[in-house]
Amino acid sequence: MGAVDCLDSRQPRGLWRGSMIDSSIWAGVQSLLDDYVGLRSADTVVVLYTSDSYESAVWVSAALELRDVNIVRVWMAPIRDDDFEGRLASALPSPAVLSGRLVVLTFERDTMSHTRALADALGTYDPRRCVVFRAISAGSELFSQALSVSPDELSARNTAVLERCTTASRLHITTASGTDLHVTIDSERHRWISNRGSARPGGFTVIPAGEVATFPAAIEGVLVADFAFNVNAITDIDARLEKRPVSVWVSDGRAVEYECDDPTIKGFIDACFAKHCSHYVGELGFGTNSGVSNAIPMNSHINERRPGVHLGFGQHNQPLDVVPYQCSIHLDLIAKGGLIWVDGDPVPVDLEHILPSARRHPENLREADVSSPEDPEIEVADCCGILTNEGFHMFSS
């Protein structure tokens, strides 16, 4: 057993020396391997990473080497990498020599790259013996916060929310910060998404996990986002909103007014809402990952998984024949916590204190939000990362 590197001259030198790690990060690494992947001694693990996520690759590689698991590491450039397919092909073991499963772990910060190339390369493997976990928002908080809760726990928490909401016709959502939304639900027409981090043999699983979401048939009221934002663009703007909340008034399914006292955030929201169809509410989402407690500065899916309500403006999570518009922006504005009042039930769902369900997670739901723009037939389990250079945007402070 050992590690093999398929590198590129553009990757950082000295990659495997001196990366800092603390006990919470290390615990998250173990959770990834044990609770998410279900690692077995006979597995072969391929670690793909971009330069902005090299520390994540270092930590996971160290854990795999300590377990004496066969590892292959492959560097990749985000979005565009003309040599990636060749490096990947040379790194992958022949299906005939695999004694266990092929486990592919990818780590990127802002992007989710090379979906088509990865799917093509893995097409010759038995899907029952191949699992792929794709990490976006890679970094220390991915492990110390988001991966501290197991897929089984996330599945039980998601199930508890879904049991109450998928059969509802109306939701009334409130938060301590002033959110007050009235939502009409049509679960026969609009699909629900449940991102819970469960391994999907033959498919791609995106982490961080911990969210249920749908498209609101109708929505009115005000959202006060007092936790963070997450946008499918690259930005160096601090994503935390705890000291500079954004209030958005929604009428007839679209944002009609918004305000924020912070000029940087206000300018950022102005730029997002200047895009075509970006005022539409494309997603009603509920974060369920209790491991995420503190907002982080990075534009991140980790913030979106925090227990609470969020609205996604712009691109939606439905088939185009159901919701017939597309938008280059998906902007999530995230509130802390929240109560979901379901139809006439006097007992709300408390997103800060979800009682996990003992029932089986519904089987007729999808974990994927949207197909990758690289190929509409390839599903990935989240729509909010930059998947290709199509619709690329950059926001700077």
XYZ file of C-alpha atoms in Angstrom:
397
model
C 0.000 0.000 0.000
C 1.106 3.605 -0.529
C 0.504 6.937 -2.204
C 1.069 7.811 -5.848
C 1.017 11.412 -7.094
C -0.080 12.460 -10.565
C 0.906 16.103 -10.365
C 1.362 19.069 -12.631
C 4.113 21.675 -12.779
C 1.603 24.411 -11.861
C 0.671 22.964 -8.461
C 2.249 24.317 -5.243
C 5.637 22.892 -4.374
C 6.188 21.302 -0.972
C 2.525 20.389 -0.873
C 2.784 17.605 1.653
C 4.874 19.463 4.237
C 3.786 21.524 7.209
C -0.002 21.843 6.921
C -1.522 22.737 10.289
C -4.365 20.723 11.764
C -6.194 20.740 15.087
C -8.329 18.129 16.828
C -11.651 19.364 15.414
C -10.355 19.239 11.841
C -8.867 15.797 12.420
C -12.181 14.561 13.850
C -13.925 15.812 10.696
C -11.436 13.985 8.507
C -12.183 10.765 10.377
C -15.922 11.411 10.029
C -15.527 11.825 6.278
C -13.726 8.512 5.949
C -15.786 6.522 8.456
C -19.303 7.993 8.456
C -19.562 9.329 4.910
C -17.339 7.071 2.796
C -17.511 4.003 5.034
C -13.878 3.340 4.165
C -12.721 -0.269 3.871
C -9.145 -1.506 3.981
C -9.335 -2.913 0.434
C -10.561 0.370 -1.089
C -8.456 2.423 -3.495
C -8.869 6.157 -2.945
C -8.267 8.808 -5.598
C -7.909 12.323 -4.156
C -8.469 15.146 -6.656
C -7.730 18.682 -5.526
C -7.294 22.223 -6.780
C -4.518 24.463 -5.455
C -6.924 26.440 -3.275
C -7.857 23.217 -1.471
C -4.462 21.597 -1.052
C -4.657 21.581 2.754
C -7.832 19.503 2.643
C -6.055 17.026 0.380
C -3.086 16.960 2.784
C -5.237 16.176 5.836
C -7.230 13.437 4.118
C -4.119 11.917 2.551
C -2.408 11.798 5.951
C -5.368 9.942 7.452
C -5.439 7.491 4.562
C -1.716 6.812 4.817
C -2.054 6.137 8.546
C -4.720 3.576 7.672
C -2.426 2.009 5.048
C -5.003 2.548 2.306
C -3.910 2.753 -1.322
C -4.019 6.418 -2.440
C -3.605 8.186 -5.757
C -3.484 12.005 -5.731
C -4.256 14.121 -8.785
C -3.949 17.898 -8.991
C -6.411 19.756 -11.209
C -6.934 23.323 -12.319
C -10.455 24.617 -11.680
C -12.908 25.145 -14.548
C -10.420 24.640 -17.370
C -7.570 22.125 -17.427
C -6.617 20.778 -20.820
C -4.390 18.057 -19.369
C -6.720 16.839 -16.634
C -8.292 13.973 -18.551
C -4.888 12.491 -19.318
C -3.625 12.797 -15.752
C -6.825 11.272 -14.413
C -6.737 8.393 -16.882
C -3.151 7.542 -15.951
C -3.973 7.659 -12.234
C -7.064 5.458 -12.206
C -6.486 1.758 -11.578
C -7.787 -0.773 -14.040
C -11.218 -2.086 -13.026
C -9.825 -5.598 -13.402
C -7.272 -5.161 -10.598
C -9.538 -3.539 -8.018
C -9.927 -5.736 -4.962
C -12.272 -3.329 -3.195
C -14.144 -0.179 -4.140
C -12.890 2.824 -6.045
C -13.444 5.891 -3.847
C -13.013 9.303 -5.481
C -12.740 12.383 -3.250
C -12.565 15.826 -4.860
C -11.747 19.070 -3.049
C -12.381 22.578 -4.404
C -13.107 25.907 -2.781
C -15.453 27.823 -5.118
C -15.892 25.536 -8.084
C -17.081 22.114 -9.123
C -15.012 21.286 -12.158
C -14.599 18.578 -14.820
C -17.904 16.814 -14.173
C -18.107 15.410 -17.685
C -14.501 14.205 -17.702
C -14.914 12.532 -14.328
C -18.148 10.821 -15.335
C -16.583 9.560 -18.564
C -13.499 8.250 -16.782
C -15.567 6.340 -14.230
C -17.975 4.928 -16.804
C -16.030 1.685 -17.152
C -16.306 0.813 -13.439
C -19.048 -1.207 -11.805
C -21.231 1.528 -10.260
C -21.841 -0.688 -7.244
C -18.118 -0.531 -6.485
C -17.518 3.162 -7.096
C -18.421 6.114 -4.865
C -17.650 9.782 -5.473
C -17.734 12.574 -2.886
C -17.281 16.092 -4.209
C -16.395 18.753 -1.646
C -17.071 22.403 -2.332
C -16.097 25.085 0.203
C -13.097 22.933 1.120
C -11.086 24.178 4.068
C -10.799 23.849 7.815
C -14.467 24.608 8.577
C -15.647 21.897 6.203
C -14.089 19.370 8.574
C -14.407 21.119 11.950
C -18.057 22.121 11.492
C -19.898 20.624 8.518
C -18.508 17.084 8.704
C -18.954 16.799 12.462
C -22.513 15.512 11.892
C -22.917 12.116 10.228
C -25.065 11.388 7.164
C -27.312 9.197 9.301
C -28.001 12.112 11.642
C -28.566 14.499 8.728
C -30.900 11.983 7.090
C -32.977 11.728 10.284
C -33.128 15.513 10.642
C -34.056 15.999 6.977
C -36.739 13.341 7.301
C -38.265 15.165 10.268
C -38.628 18.354 8.206
C -39.854 16.548 5.105
C -42.539 14.618 7.021
C -44.126 17.887 8.059
C -43.594 20.018 4.974
C -44.034 17.844 1.887
C -47.682 17.142 2.687
C -48.435 20.760 3.562
C -50.211 23.314 1.443
C -49.190 26.414 3.398
C -46.201 27.335 5.543
C -45.774 30.355 7.789
C -42.084 30.934 8.567
C -40.804 33.260 11.259
C -37.413 34.001 12.832
C -36.325 35.950 15.901
C -34.706 38.567 13.648
C -38.000 39.490 11.968
C -38.486 37.084 9.070
C -42.192 36.625 8.352
C -42.984 34.618 5.219
C -46.224 33.080 3.972
C -45.566 30.268 1.497
C -47.792 28.105 -0.682
C -46.422 24.607 -1.290
C -47.280 22.369 -4.252
C -45.316 19.160 -3.726
C -47.057 17.404 -6.607
C -45.652 19.944 -9.039
C -42.400 21.063 -7.388
C -39.879 18.486 -6.276
C -38.164 18.549 -2.908
C -34.404 18.189 -2.598
C -32.780 16.443 0.363
C -29.027 16.834 0.649
C -27.870 14.519 3.443
C -24.403 13.343 2.443
C -25.317 9.698 1.905
C -23.068 7.674 -0.380
C -24.595 7.096 -3.798
C -22.927 4.168 -5.603
C -22.557 5.143 -9.224
C -23.459 8.777 -8.504
C -21.870 11.930 -7.123
C -22.470 13.077 -3.541
C -21.741 16.721 -2.737
C -20.531 17.832 0.674
C -21.093 19.784 2.884
C -24.557 18.342 3.394
C -27.588 19.160 5.508
C -30.450 20.853 3.672
C -33.951 20.330 2.342
C -35.347 22.657 -0.300
C -38.095 23.175 -2.830
C -39.575 25.838 -5.084
C -42.333 27.919 -3.481
C -45.520 27.902 -5.522
C -46.207 31.330 -4.005
C -44.377 33.410 -1.408
C -45.016 36.750 0.285
C -43.489 38.603 3.210
C -40.058 39.600 4.474
C -36.816 37.694 4.965
C -34.267 39.069 7.413
C -30.969 37.339 6.574
C -28.869 37.699 9.713
C -26.368 34.862 9.232
C -24.637 34.890 5.835
C -24.954 34.832 2.072
C -23.790 32.236 -0.452
C -23.566 32.997 -4.160
C -22.481 30.960 -7.179
C -19.668 33.334 -8.003
C -16.164 34.029 -6.775
C -16.004 36.863 -4.272
C -13.669 38.093 -1.558
C -16.487 39.927 0.234
C -16.995 38.788 3.828
C -20.130 36.621 3.658
C -21.156 37.096 7.297
C -24.349 39.087 7.898
C -24.709 38.858 11.683
C -23.696 42.509 12.186
C -25.103 43.763 8.886
C -28.366 41.914 8.140
C -30.127 42.096 4.791
C -33.908 42.562 4.712
C -35.744 41.541 1.538
C -39.443 42.129 0.955
C -41.015 39.533 -1.321
C -44.271 39.859 -3.228
C -45.699 37.572 -5.892
C -42.630 35.345 -5.754
C -40.014 38.021 -6.321
C -37.932 40.515 -4.372
C -39.520 43.954 -4.642
C -37.420 45.845 -2.083
C -34.286 45.228 -0.036
C -32.082 47.113 2.362
C -28.812 46.769 4.239
C -26.960 49.441 6.190
C -23.554 48.160 5.088
C -22.529 49.799 1.766
C -20.353 46.866 0.654
C -23.119 44.323 1.124
C -25.711 46.698 -0.349
C -23.548 47.154 -3.462
C -23.065 43.394 -3.725
C -26.827 42.764 -3.536
C -27.383 45.524 -6.123
C -24.985 43.761 -8.510
C -26.627 40.381 -7.984
C -30.154 41.688 -8.466
C -29.097 43.475 -11.667
C -28.896 40.084 -13.416
C -31.776 38.838 -15.555
C -34.424 36.964 -13.482
C -32.352 37.324 -10.314
C -35.281 38.864 -8.371
C -37.271 35.630 -8.572
C -37.341 33.397 -5.503
C -35.941 30.202 -7.003
C -35.566 28.235 -3.785
C -37.037 27.874 -0.324
C -34.398 26.103 1.754
C -33.990 24.847 5.299
C -30.527 24.135 6.671
C -30.350 21.117 8.988
C -26.659 20.664 9.833
C -26.350 21.279 13.576
C -22.555 21.138 13.333
C -22.551 24.539 11.625
C -22.777 27.121 14.378
C -20.642 30.124 13.481
C -20.801 31.968 10.175
C -17.500 31.967 8.311
C -16.180 34.829 6.142
C -15.773 32.654 3.043
C -18.561 32.575 0.473
C -19.550 29.059 1.381
C -22.059 26.221 1.293
C -21.105 25.620 4.901
C -23.021 28.755 5.923
C -26.030 27.613 3.905
C -26.253 24.357 5.850
C -26.681 26.149 9.182
C -30.039 25.308 10.837
C -32.343 28.021 9.606
C -34.310 29.286 6.651
C -32.834 30.704 3.478
C -34.197 31.963 0.195
C -32.312 31.409 -3.042
C -32.827 34.226 -5.532
C -32.288 33.680 -9.236
C -31.633 30.157 -10.544
C -34.069 27.547 -9.241
C -33.802 23.850 -8.404
C -36.568 22.533 -10.686
C -36.778 21.094 -14.215
C -37.157 23.764 -16.889
C -40.500 22.387 -18.024
C -41.814 23.093 -14.518
C -40.158 26.459 -13.840
C -39.376 27.889 -17.281
C -36.603 30.393 -16.670
C -32.862 30.323 -16.145
C -30.597 32.757 -14.358
C -26.808 33.018 -14.147
C -26.992 33.961 -10.454
C -28.097 31.914 -7.461
C -27.905 34.064 -4.328
C -28.787 32.448 -1.002
C -29.634 34.820 1.834
C -29.526 32.889 5.092
C -31.285 33.532 8.403
C -30.467 31.955 11.738
C -32.996 29.428 12.958
C -36.700 29.751 12.380
C -40.097 28.299 13.129
C -42.121 26.630 10.372
C -45.839 26.745 11.080
C -47.394 23.981 8.958
C -51.006 24.511 7.827
C -53.101 24.718 11.011
C -50.775 22.723 13.279
C -50.172 24.700 16.498
C -46.756 23.040 17.007
C -44.141 24.433 14.606
C -40.979 22.835 13.287
C -38.167 24.489 15.234
C -35.156 24.510 12.914
C -32.763 25.170 15.799
C -34.016 22.106 17.659
C -35.109 19.511 15.108
C -36.116 16.232 16.697
C -34.636 13.599 14.339
C -37.187 11.236 12.848
C -36.984 7.497 13.455
C -38.726 6.836 10.151
C -36.997 5.936 6.924
C -35.984 8.808 4.695
C -38.397 9.172 1.736
C -37.115 7.267 -1.270
C -38.832 9.307 -3.958
C -36.801 12.472 -3.373
C -33.728 13.577 -5.229
C -30.439 14.679 -3.730
C -29.533 16.631 -6.835
C -30.614 20.228 -7.266
C -29.808 20.683 -10.910
C -27.908 19.127 -13.783
C -24.392 20.308 -14.432
C -24.165 22.887 -17.238
C -21.318 20.792 -18.632
C -23.845 18.125 -19.542
C -27.558 18.317 -18.656
C -27.681 14.551 -18.170
C -25.108 14.591 -15.354
C -26.634 15.328 -11.994
C -24.645 16.813 -9.155
C -25.963 17.297 -5.680
C -25.865 21.076 -5.542
C -26.585 23.955 -7.869
C -24.792 26.800 -6.176
C -21.129 26.348 -7.050
C -19.459 27.610 -10.199
C -19.691 24.470 -12.305
C -18.280 25.823 -15.559
C -17.150 29.129 -16.985
C -20.684 29.712 -18.247
C -22.331 32.461 -16.224
C -19.069 33.186 -14.414
C -19.071 36.281 -12.213
C -16.661 37.834 -9.757
C -17.565 40.248 -6.975
C -14.879 42.150 -5.100
C -14.911 44.429 -2.089
